[in-house]
Amino acid sequence: MTRAFPENFLFGAATAAYQIEGAAFEDGRTASIWDAFSREPGAVIGGDNGDVACDHYHRYPQDVALMKELGLQTYRFSTSWSRVRPDGGAVNAKGVDFYERLVDELLANDILPWLTLYHWDMPQALQETGGWTNRDTVGRFLEYAGTMHDALGDRVNVWTTLNEPWCSSFLSYTGGEHAPGHTSVAEGLLSAHHLLLAHGETVRELRGRDASLNLGITLNHTVADPADPTNPADIDAARRVDGQFNRWFLDPIYRGVYPDDIIRDIRSVDADAVARFTDAVHDGDLDVISQRIDTQGVNYYHGDFVSGTAPTPERTPLSGGPATDRVGRSPYPSSEGIHPVERGLPRTAQNWEVQPEGLTRLLQRVWTEYAEPAGTVLYMTENGAAYDDVAVVEDGETRVHDEDRTEFLRLHLAAVLDAADAGIDVRGYFYWSMFDNFEWAWGYDKRFGIVRVDYDTQERSLKDSGREYARIIAARAL
C-alpha cells in the first residue's frame, strides 16, 4: 500500500551548530560551555570535542548542495551564540556574516531556513557568572536573539527559540551528563525557569518586531508507560517521568503554570531547591512564558517503560546513557523509585528502544491536550537513530548499507502518517541528523546521519537511508 503525505507537509533534516560547524576559535568565536565541558577529563567518550566536527563552517556550500540533491524542502539549523556574540558581549560581524551566507545559500537552492537560536552552546563567559541559573542571562539571550533578527529577519520567517530545554536544564545542571556538568536539583529548576523565560521574552520581542513571523519552541518528549499498568507504584513512576520530562515544559508554555504534583514530589526530596525555584518565579513570569506560539517542534527518539520498584531477574534494568568516566546523577529532580526496565523492543547502538507507535501516541497527546486548543501547529523536528555503520567501497564509491536506520526512518514516518490520519495537524518531519556529527557526551562514537562523514578526510557519502529518504521525498509517499 502506498500512503501519501499531506500537500502541506515539509520534509527536512536537522543539525546543530556545535555538532557540525567546527571552526571553534576562528573569526572571533570564543569558547562555549561545550568547548569547556568537552575538555574536562572523562566528560566525553574518547576525549572528543567540536573543534573541527564536520567542518561545516568551511564546507557549507557543498553541504547545502547535498541537501538539494536529497530534495529537502527545509533545513533546521542552529546559530551559535558564541560565534555571534562571543563571551556574551558585543556583536561579532564575521560570525553574523557566516549565517547570512548560509541562509542565502539555502534560499538560492529553494530550501526553507528553519532557524533555532539556542542548541546548547552558551558562551562559557556567561556560565562563569551562573549561566542559566542567573536571571541576567535572559537579558543577554534577548540581545543575541535581536542581533540574529536584525541580520536575518528579512530572509528567515521561522524562528525557534530553544531546542530541548529539558536537556539544557535538567540533563545539564541536575544530571551532569551535558555541559556545564552540574548535579544540583536547585540549579536544574532555576535553569529550566530562566530558559523558559528567555523563550517567552524572545517570542514577545520578535512578535513585536514582525507579526508575520512563525515563532515557536522545540521540546523533546517521551511516552512514559508503567511496566505493570495495574501496579500503583509503576503508575506513579510513569506519572513522575511524564511530569518531569513533558509537563514541566508543556504546562507553563501552554497553560501558564508549573505542574503542582511535580512541585510536591520535588519538595519532598529537596525542599530548599523548591524554595529557591519559587523565589525565582517572579510575578508576571508565567504570563511571559505562555506567550502564544505558532509552532511547536516535537523531538522524539524513544519512550520510557518504568517500574516503581527495583528491577528483579524478571525485569531487567534498562540503561542508555554514554559510558563516560564522569560521575552524575539522575536528571529527574525527584528520581527515587523510577526504574527503567526492559520490554523486549529492538535497540539502536545507544541501547535506545525503537518504539514508533509511541510517536503516534505522543503526537496525539500533545495535539489534543496542548497544541490544538492553543491554535499551535506541530512539526516533528528531530527523530533518528544511531547504528554502527560500516562503510564499504563499491565501484570506487563509498557506500553505507544501513538497513536498520532505513527501516527506522520508514517506521517513524509511518507513525507520523498514522497521527495525521487520526486528525493531528503535524506538518513536517526533520530527520536527525543530516550528517554524522559530534554527538555530545557520546563524542564521535555514535553516528546518526543519513550522510556519512569521514572525520579524517571530511568526505561526505550518502547512506542508503539517505537514498531512501530522497525517494520518499520525491514520491511524497511511503
Short mmCIF file of C-alpha atoms in Angstrom, two decimals:
data_model
loop_
_atom_site.label_atom_id
_atom_site.label_comp_id
_atom_site.label_asym_id
_atom_site.label_seq_id
_atom_site.Cartn_x
_atom_site.Cartn_y
_atom_site.Cartn_z
CA MET A 1 0.00 0.00 0.00
CA THR A 2 1.21 3.50 -0.86
CA ARG A 3 0.46 6.23 1.69
CA ALA A 4 0.64 9.83 0.53
CA PHE A 5 1.75 12.70 2.75
CA PRO A 6 -0.44 15.81 3.08
CA GLU A 7 0.15 18.50 0.46
CA ASN A 8 1.42 21.00 3.06
CA PHE A 9 3.84 18.50 4.67
CA LEU A 10 7.51 19.60 4.72
CA PHE A 11 10.44 17.18 4.51
CA GLY A 12 13.67 18.31 6.12
CA ALA A 13 16.73 17.38 8.13
CA ALA A 14 18.26 18.93 11.22
CA THR A 15 21.66 19.75 12.71
CA ALA A 16 23.12 21.93 15.48
CA ALA A 17 25.92 24.47 15.33
CA TYR A 18 28.37 22.95 17.82
CA GLN A 19 27.86 19.47 16.42
CA ILE A 20 28.82 20.25 12.83
CA GLU A 21 30.39 23.68 12.34
CA GLY A 22 33.92 23.28 13.68
CA ALA A 23 36.00 26.47 13.35
CA ALA A 24 35.65 26.65 17.11
CA PHE A 25 38.05 29.53 17.59
CA GLU A 26 38.07 31.15 14.15
CA ASP A 27 36.82 34.56 13.05
CA GLY A 28 36.15 35.83 16.54
CA ARG A 29 34.28 32.87 18.02
CA THR A 30 35.14 32.18 21.66
CA ALA A 31 34.54 29.23 23.95
CA SER A 32 31.07 27.89 24.63
CA ILE A 33 30.13 25.71 27.58
CA TRP A 34 30.62 22.70 25.33
CA ASP A 35 34.15 23.75 24.40
CA ALA A 36 34.91 23.89 28.12
CA PHE A 37 32.98 20.76 29.14
CA SER A 38 34.41 18.54 26.40
CA ARG A 39 37.90 19.32 27.71
CA GLU A 40 37.09 18.03 31.19
CA PRO A 41 38.64 14.57 31.69
CA GLY A 42 36.07 11.82 31.33
CA ALA A 43 33.21 14.09 30.21
CA VAL A 44 33.08 12.91 26.57
CA ILE A 45 33.82 9.48 25.16
CA GLY A 46 37.28 9.45 23.59
CA GLY A 47 38.01 12.96 24.85
CA ASP A 48 36.36 14.25 21.66
CA ASN A 49 35.34 17.86 21.06
CA GLY A 50 33.72 20.01 18.39
CA ASP A 51 36.82 21.95 17.32
CA VAL A 52 36.56 20.57 13.76
CA ALA A 53 33.45 18.34 13.77
CA CYS A 54 32.14 18.25 10.17
CA ASP A 55 33.95 21.47 9.20
CA HIS A 56 30.60 22.80 8.02
CA TYR A 57 31.80 26.37 8.62
CA HIS A 58 34.09 26.00 5.61
CA ARG A 59 32.11 23.41 3.63
CA TYR A 60 28.55 24.71 3.84
CA PRO A 61 28.11 25.22 0.05
CA GLN A 62 28.91 21.53 -0.52
CA ASP A 63 26.60 20.56 2.33
CA VAL A 64 23.71 22.62 1.00
CA ALA A 65 24.24 21.04 -2.41
CA LEU A 66 23.79 17.64 -0.73
CA MET A 67 20.54 18.85 0.81
CA LYS A 68 19.37 19.91 -2.62
CA GLU A 69 20.33 16.50 -4.03
CA LEU A 70 18.21 14.83 -1.35
CA GLY A 71 15.26 17.02 -2.24
CA LEU A 72 14.97 18.62 1.21
CA GLN A 73 12.35 21.34 1.37
CA THR A 74 13.64 22.78 4.63
CA TYR A 75 16.76 22.65 6.79
CA ARG A 76 16.71 23.11 10.55
CA PHE A 77 19.96 24.53 11.92
CA SER A 78 21.04 26.49 14.97
CA THR A 79 23.10 29.63 15.22
CA SER A 80 25.99 29.77 17.68
CA TRP A 81 25.63 32.33 20.45
CA SER A 82 29.40 32.05 20.97
CA ARG A 83 30.05 32.92 17.33
CA VAL A 84 27.57 35.79 17.09
CA ARG A 85 28.14 37.46 20.46
CA PRO A 86 31.40 35.95 21.79
CA ASP A 87 31.59 35.84 25.57
CA GLY A 88 28.02 37.14 25.59
CA GLY A 89 29.31 40.59 24.65
CA ALA A 90 29.50 42.73 21.53
CA VAL A 91 28.32 41.57 18.12
CA ASN A 92 30.91 39.69 16.06
CA ALA A 93 30.34 40.76 12.44
CA LYS A 94 32.23 37.78 11.00
CA GLY A 95 30.06 35.37 12.95
CA VAL A 96 26.87 37.01 11.77
CA ASP A 97 28.19 37.02 8.20
CA PHE A 98 28.55 33.23 8.22
CA TYR A 99 24.85 32.76 8.92
CA GLU A 100 23.91 35.34 6.32
CA ARG A 101 25.90 33.39 3.74
CA LEU A 102 24.39 30.08 4.87
CA VAL A 103 20.84 31.42 4.65
CA ASP A 104 21.49 32.92 1.23
CA GLU A 105 22.87 29.57 0.04
CA LEU A 106 19.77 27.76 1.30
CA LEU A 107 17.41 30.22 -0.35
CA ALA A 108 19.33 30.01 -3.62
CA ASN A 109 18.65 26.27 -3.55
CA ASP A 110 14.94 26.67 -2.69
CA ILE A 111 15.41 25.29 0.85
CA LEU A 112 13.46 26.96 3.65
CA PRO A 113 15.74 28.08 6.52
CA TRP A 114 14.39 26.84 9.90
CA LEU A 115 16.44 28.71 12.49
CA THR A 116 16.95 27.67 16.12
CA LEU A 117 18.52 30.29 18.36
CA TYR A 118 19.74 28.02 21.15
CA HIS A 119 21.02 24.47 20.82
CA TRP A 120 23.11 24.44 24.00
CA ASP A 121 26.21 26.49 23.09
CA MET A 122 26.05 29.28 25.68
CA PRO A 123 29.23 31.38 25.89
CA GLN A 124 31.42 30.00 28.65
CA ALA A 125 31.93 33.53 29.98
CA LEU A 126 28.22 33.67 30.85
CA GLN A 127 28.37 30.28 32.54
CA GLU A 128 31.08 31.68 34.77
CA THR A 129 28.52 34.20 36.07
CA GLY A 130 25.95 31.44 36.69
CA GLY A 131 24.74 30.53 33.22
CA TRP A 132 21.05 29.69 33.11
CA THR A 133 20.83 29.78 36.91
CA ASN A 134 21.37 33.57 36.66
CA ARG A 135 18.30 35.58 35.68
CA ASP A 136 20.54 38.15 33.96
CA THR A 137 21.28 35.54 31.28
CA VAL A 138 17.73 36.04 30.00
CA GLY A 139 18.62 39.60 29.02
CA ARG A 140 21.83 38.52 27.34
CA PHE A 141 19.90 35.93 25.32
CA LEU A 142 17.38 38.55 24.23
CA GLU A 143 20.24 40.73 22.97
CA TYR A 144 21.60 37.79 20.96
CA ALA A 145 18.16 36.98 19.53
CA GLY A 146 17.74 40.59 18.49
CA THR A 147 21.11 40.53 16.73
CA MET A 148 20.09 37.49 14.71
CA HIS A 149 16.77 39.05 13.75
CA ASP A 150 18.49 42.30 12.76
CA ALA A 151 20.65 40.30 10.37
CA LEU A 152 18.20 37.70 9.05
CA GLY A 153 14.70 38.95 9.72
CA ASP A 154 14.25 39.87 6.06
CA ARG A 155 15.07 36.31 4.91
CA VAL A 156 14.14 33.94 7.72
CA ASN A 157 10.48 33.52 8.66
CA VAL A 158 10.63 30.52 11.04
CA TRP A 159 12.25 31.24 14.40
CA THR A 160 12.65 28.63 17.15
CA THR A 161 13.79 29.99 20.49
CA LEU A 162 15.15 26.89 22.23
CA ASN A 163 15.92 23.29 21.43
CA GLU A 164 15.07 20.80 24.17
CA PRO A 165 15.20 22.92 27.33
CA TRP A 166 14.88 19.68 29.35
CA CYS A 167 18.39 18.81 28.18
CA SER A 168 19.88 22.25 28.78
CA SER A 169 18.42 22.38 32.29
CA PHE A 170 17.85 19.01 33.98
CA LEU A 171 20.31 16.91 31.95
CA SER A 172 22.94 19.66 32.22
CA TYR A 173 22.54 21.23 35.65
CA THR A 174 21.00 18.29 37.57
CA GLY A 175 22.11 15.12 35.78
CA GLY A 176 25.64 16.27 34.94
CA GLU A 177 25.69 14.47 31.57
CA HIS A 178 25.72 17.66 29.46
CA ALA A 179 27.54 20.96 29.83
CA PRO A 180 28.16 22.50 32.29
CA GLY A 181 28.03 19.11 34.04
CA HIS A 182 26.50 20.09 37.38
CA THR A 183 24.50 17.82 39.68
CA SER A 184 22.22 20.20 41.57
CA VAL A 185 18.44 19.88 41.83
CA ALA A 186 18.13 23.60 42.56
CA GLU A 187 20.25 24.59 39.54
CA GLY A 188 18.17 22.40 37.24
CA LEU A 189 14.94 24.03 38.40
CA LEU A 190 16.35 27.56 38.13
CA SER A 191 17.79 26.86 34.70
CA ALA A 192 14.53 25.43 33.40
CA HIS A 193 12.64 28.52 34.53
CA HIS A 194 15.13 31.00 33.09
CA LEU A 195 15.28 29.12 29.80
CA LEU A 196 11.50 29.30 29.51
CA LEU A 197 11.54 32.95 30.49
CA ALA A 198 14.11 33.63 27.75
CA HIS A 199 11.81 31.82 25.32
CA GLY A 200 8.82 33.95 26.29
CA GLU A 201 10.74 37.23 26.22
CA THR A 202 12.11 36.39 22.78
CA VAL A 203 8.70 35.47 21.38
CA ARG A 204 7.31 38.77 22.69
CA GLU A 205 10.19 40.77 21.24
CA LEU A 206 10.15 39.16 17.80
CA ARG A 207 6.34 39.27 17.61
CA GLY A 208 6.54 42.99 18.31
CA ARG A 209 9.05 43.46 15.52
CA ASP A 210 7.17 41.45 12.88
CA ALA A 211 3.74 39.93 13.45
CA SER A 212 4.12 37.74 10.35
CA LEU A 213 6.93 35.63 11.80
CA ASN A 214 6.38 31.94 12.58
CA LEU A 215 7.55 31.68 16.20
CA GLY A 216 7.91 28.63 18.38
CA ILE A 217 9.95 26.30 20.54
CA THR A 218 11.19 22.71 20.21
CA LEU A 219 10.65 20.28 23.09
CA ASN A 220 11.88 16.74 23.47
CA HIS A 221 9.25 14.35 24.73
CA THR A 222 8.80 10.83 25.92
CA VAL A 223 5.86 8.47 26.30
CA ALA A 224 6.04 7.09 29.83
CA ASP A 225 4.37 3.70 30.29
CA PRO A 226 4.07 1.78 33.59
CA ALA A 227 5.66 -1.66 33.43
CA ASP A 228 2.55 -3.04 35.12
CA PRO A 229 -0.49 -0.83 34.42
CA THR A 230 -2.25 -2.35 37.44
CA ASN A 231 0.57 -1.62 39.90
CA PRO A 232 0.16 1.75 41.70
CA ALA A 233 3.94 2.12 42.16
CA ASP A 234 4.57 1.64 38.44
CA ILE A 235 1.75 4.02 37.54
CA ASP A 236 3.22 6.65 39.85
CA ALA A 237 6.71 6.21 38.39
CA ALA A 238 5.29 6.83 34.91
CA ARG A 239 3.42 9.90 36.18
CA ARG A 240 6.63 11.38 37.58
CA VAL A 241 8.61 10.73 34.40
CA ASP A 242 5.87 12.34 32.33
CA GLY A 243 5.65 15.27 34.74
CA GLN A 244 9.37 15.98 34.89
CA PHE A 245 10.05 15.39 31.20
CA ASN A 246 6.91 16.54 29.40
CA ARG A 247 4.57 18.56 31.60
CA TRP A 248 7.27 20.66 33.30
CA PHE A 249 7.67 22.46 29.97
CA LEU A 250 4.29 21.99 28.27
CA ASP A 251 2.23 23.30 31.18
CA PRO A 252 3.95 26.69 31.60
CA ILE A 253 4.15 27.27 27.84
CA TYR A 254 0.52 26.46 27.10
CA ARG A 255 -1.22 26.99 30.46
CA GLY A 256 0.96 29.44 32.35
CA VAL A 257 1.52 27.09 35.33
CA TYR A 258 4.05 24.58 36.58
CA PRO A 259 2.57 21.16 37.50
CA ASP A 260 1.64 21.17 41.19
CA ASP A 261 2.05 17.41 41.62
CA ILE A 262 5.66 17.55 40.43
CA ILE A 263 6.46 20.51 42.67
CA ARG A 264 5.15 18.47 45.61
CA ASP A 265 7.25 15.47 44.54
CA ILE A 266 10.42 17.53 44.34
CA ARG A 267 9.70 19.37 47.60
CA SER A 268 9.50 16.02 49.39
CA VAL A 269 13.11 15.25 48.44
CA ASP A 270 14.65 18.75 48.29
CA ALA A 271 12.56 21.47 49.92
CA ASP A 272 15.39 24.02 49.71
CA ALA A 273 15.60 23.59 45.92
CA VAL A 274 11.89 24.20 45.54
CA ALA A 275 12.11 27.26 47.80
CA ARG A 276 14.85 28.72 45.58
CA PHE A 277 12.82 27.94 42.50
CA THR A 278 9.66 29.51 43.95
CA ASP A 279 11.59 32.69 44.81
CA ALA A 280 12.92 32.82 41.25
CA VAL A 281 9.45 32.80 39.67
CA HIS A 282 8.54 36.49 39.74
CA ASP A 283 5.11 37.99 39.26
CA GLY A 284 4.32 38.07 35.55
CA ASP A 285 6.93 35.47 34.56
CA LEU A 286 4.40 32.82 33.64
CA ASP A 287 2.43 35.32 31.55
CA VAL A 288 5.61 35.96 29.57
CA ILE A 289 6.39 32.25 29.23
CA SER A 290 2.89 31.47 27.98
CA GLN A 291 3.06 33.87 25.04
CA ARG A 292 1.17 32.47 22.06
CA ILE A 293 3.36 30.38 19.75
CA ASP A 294 2.66 29.41 16.16
CA THR A 295 4.69 26.22 16.02
CA GLN A 296 5.88 23.57 18.43
CA GLY A 297 8.67 21.29 17.38
CA VAL A 298 8.38 17.74 18.73
CA ASN A 299 11.58 15.73 19.20
CA TYR A 300 11.15 12.01 19.81
CA TYR A 301 13.67 9.17 19.94
CA HIS A 302 12.09 6.60 22.26
CA GLY A 303 9.62 6.18 25.10
CA ASP A 304 10.11 5.06 28.70
CA PHE A 305 8.93 1.83 30.31
CA VAL A 306 9.26 2.25 34.06
CA SER A 307 8.70 0.42 37.31
CA GLY A 308 8.25 1.83 40.78
CA THR A 309 10.25 -1.00 42.33
CA ALA A 310 13.83 -2.08 41.86
CA PRO A 311 14.35 -4.48 38.92
CA THR A 312 14.17 -8.21 39.53
CA PRO A 313 15.56 -11.02 37.34
CA GLU A 314 12.22 -10.94 35.52
CA ARG A 315 12.54 -7.20 34.94
CA THR A 316 15.94 -6.39 33.51
CA PRO A 317 17.08 -2.80 34.16
CA LEU A 318 17.47 -0.66 31.06
CA SER A 319 20.18 1.95 30.60
CA GLY A 320 21.00 4.16 27.64
CA GLY A 321 23.46 6.84 28.69
CA PRO A 322 27.03 7.31 27.44
CA ALA A 323 29.69 5.21 29.13
CA THR A 324 31.87 8.10 30.27
CA ASP A 325 34.04 8.30 33.37
CA ARG A 326 32.03 11.21 34.74
CA VAL A 327 30.02 10.73 37.93
CA GLY A 328 26.50 12.07 37.55
CA ARG A 329 23.04 11.54 38.99
CA SER A 330 19.53 11.15 37.65
CA PRO A 331 18.37 14.18 35.66
CA TYR A 332 14.98 13.83 37.36
CA PRO A 333 14.90 16.06 40.45
CA SER A 334 12.55 13.51 42.05
CA SER A 335 14.10 10.23 40.94
CA GLU A 336 13.61 7.79 43.81
CA GLY A 337 11.51 4.83 42.71
CA ILE A 338 11.84 5.40 38.95
CA HIS A 339 13.39 2.33 37.35
CA PRO A 340 13.55 1.93 33.53
CA VAL A 341 13.09 -1.73 32.65
CA GLU A 342 13.35 -4.00 29.63
CA ARG A 343 10.31 -4.73 27.47
CA GLY A 344 11.81 -6.62 24.53
CA LEU A 345 11.86 -3.90 21.85
CA PRO A 346 14.63 -3.62 19.25
CA ARG A 347 17.52 -1.30 20.20
CA THR A 348 19.76 1.21 18.50
CA ALA A 349 23.53 1.34 19.01
CA GLN A 350 22.93 3.61 22.01
CA ASN A 351 20.70 0.98 23.58
CA TRP A 352 17.69 3.20 22.93
CA GLU A 353 14.44 1.38 22.23
CA VAL A 354 12.82 1.57 18.81
CA GLN A 355 9.19 2.43 19.53
CA PRO A 356 7.43 4.10 16.58
CA GLU A 357 3.91 3.57 17.94
CA GLY A 358 4.94 5.74 20.88
CA LEU A 359 5.43 8.62 18.45
CA THR A 360 1.84 8.36 17.24
CA ARG A 361 0.55 8.38 20.81
CA LEU A 362 2.81 11.30 21.69
CA LEU A 363 1.61 13.44 18.79
CA GLN A 364 -1.99 12.65 19.66
CA ARG A 365 -1.47 13.63 23.29
CA VAL A 366 0.45 16.89 22.64
CA TRP A 367 -2.04 17.89 19.94
CA THR A 368 -5.21 17.12 21.89
CA GLU A 369 -4.17 18.42 25.30
CA TYR A 370 -1.98 21.38 24.35
CA ALA A 371 -1.45 22.46 20.74
CA GLU A 372 -4.93 22.28 19.24
CA PRO A 373 -6.64 24.35 21.98
CA ALA A 374 -3.88 26.98 21.59
CA GLY A 375 -4.02 27.09 17.78
CA THR A 376 -0.44 25.82 17.52
CA VAL A 377 0.81 23.60 14.70
CA LEU A 378 3.12 20.61 15.29
CA TYR A 379 6.25 19.59 13.38
CA MET A 380 8.46 16.57 14.01
CA THR A 381 11.74 18.44 14.37
CA GLU A 382 14.02 15.57 15.44
CA ASN A 383 13.78 11.82 15.04
CA GLY A 384 16.61 9.47 14.23
CA ALA A 385 18.82 6.62 15.30
CA ALA A 386 22.49 5.78 15.81
CA TYR A 387 23.70 2.48 14.41
CA ASP A 388 27.19 1.05 13.99
CA ASP A 389 27.53 1.83 10.31
CA VAL A 390 30.12 0.13 8.15
CA ALA A 391 31.43 1.97 5.11
CA VAL A 392 32.45 -0.11 2.08
CA VAL A 393 33.89 0.87 -1.27
CA GLU A 394 31.90 -0.39 -4.25
CA ASP A 395 32.93 0.55 -7.79
CA GLY A 396 35.10 3.32 -6.42
CA GLU A 397 32.27 4.84 -4.35
CA THR A 398 31.89 4.80 -0.57
CA ARG A 399 28.58 3.19 0.38
CA VAL A 400 26.89 2.58 3.72
CA HIS A 401 24.19 -0.11 3.70
CA ASP A 402 22.37 0.95 6.86
CA GLU A 403 19.28 -1.24 6.75
CA ASP A 404 18.40 -0.64 10.41
CA ARG A 405 18.33 3.15 10.01
CA THR A 406 16.42 2.89 6.75
CA GLU A 407 13.75 0.81 8.48
CA PHE A 408 13.74 3.18 11.47
CA LEU A 409 13.04 6.06 9.09
CA ARG A 410 10.19 4.25 7.36
CA LEU A 411 8.59 3.12 10.62
CA HIS A 412 8.60 6.58 12.15
CA LEU A 413 7.33 8.29 9.02
CA ALA A 414 4.51 5.75 9.06
CA ALA A 415 3.84 6.67 12.70
CA VAL A 416 3.59 10.34 11.71
CA LEU A 417 1.14 9.39 8.95
CA ASP A 418 -0.89 7.40 11.49
CA ALA A 419 -1.15 10.57 13.57
CA ALA A 420 -2.12 12.66 10.55
CA ASP A 421 -4.78 10.11 9.61
CA ALA A 422 -6.16 10.50 13.14
CA GLY A 423 -6.63 14.24 12.60
CA ILE A 424 -3.45 15.60 14.19
CA ASP A 425 -2.13 18.70 12.40
CA VAL A 426 1.51 17.66 12.01
CA ARG A 427 3.04 19.46 9.05
CA GLY A 428 6.58 18.23 8.68
CA TYR A 429 9.37 15.80 9.54
CA PHE A 430 13.05 16.60 10.09
CA TYR A 431 15.37 13.61 10.26
CA TRP A 432 18.15 13.82 12.85
CA SER A 433 20.68 14.18 11.60
CA MET A 434 21.64 15.32 8.15
CA PHE A 435 25.26 14.39 8.92
CA ASP A 436 27.17 12.16 11.27
CA ASN A 437 28.45 14.61 13.87
CA PHE A 438 29.70 15.30 17.39
CA GLU A 439 27.05 13.55 19.47
CA TRP A 440 27.58 15.43 22.75
CA ALA A 441 28.83 13.16 25.56
CA TRP A 442 29.00 10.29 23.06
CA GLY A 443 31.58 12.23 21.03
CA TYR A 444 32.13 10.72 17.58
CA ASP A 445 31.38 7.22 18.85
CA LYS A 446 27.80 7.21 17.50
CA ARG A 447 26.57 8.07 14.03
CA PHE A 448 23.06 9.42 13.38
CA GLY A 449 23.48 10.82 9.89
CA ILE A 450 21.86 9.96 6.59
CA VAL A 451 25.12 11.34 5.21
CA ARG A 452 28.33 9.65 6.38
CA VAL A 453 31.23 11.92 7.34
CA ASP A 454 34.77 10.58 7.29
CA TYR A 455 36.22 12.66 10.10
CA ASP A 456 39.79 12.22 8.82
CA THR A 457 39.14 13.38 5.26
CA GLN A 458 35.76 15.18 5.67
CA GLU A 459 34.45 13.17 2.73
CA ARG A 460 30.64 13.05 2.61
CA SER A 461 28.85 9.89 1.43
CA LEU A 462 25.10 9.47 1.10
CA LYS A 463 23.98 6.39 3.03
CA ASP A 464 21.27 4.01 1.85
CA SER A 465 18.95 5.63 4.39
CA GLY A 466 19.58 8.97 2.71
CA ARG A 467 18.80 7.48 -0.68
CA GLU A 468 15.56 6.06 0.69
CA TYR A 469 14.63 9.39 2.24
CA ALA A 470 15.25 11.09 -1.11
CA ARG A 471 12.98 8.54 -2.80
CA ILE A 472 10.21 9.14 -0.24
CA ILE A 473 10.53 12.90 -0.63
CA ALA A 474 10.36 12.69 -4.43
CA ALA A 475 7.28 10.45 -4.29
CA ARG A 476 5.75 12.34 -1.32
CA ALA A 477 4.57 8.92 -0.28
CA LEU A 478 5.57 5.99 1.88
#
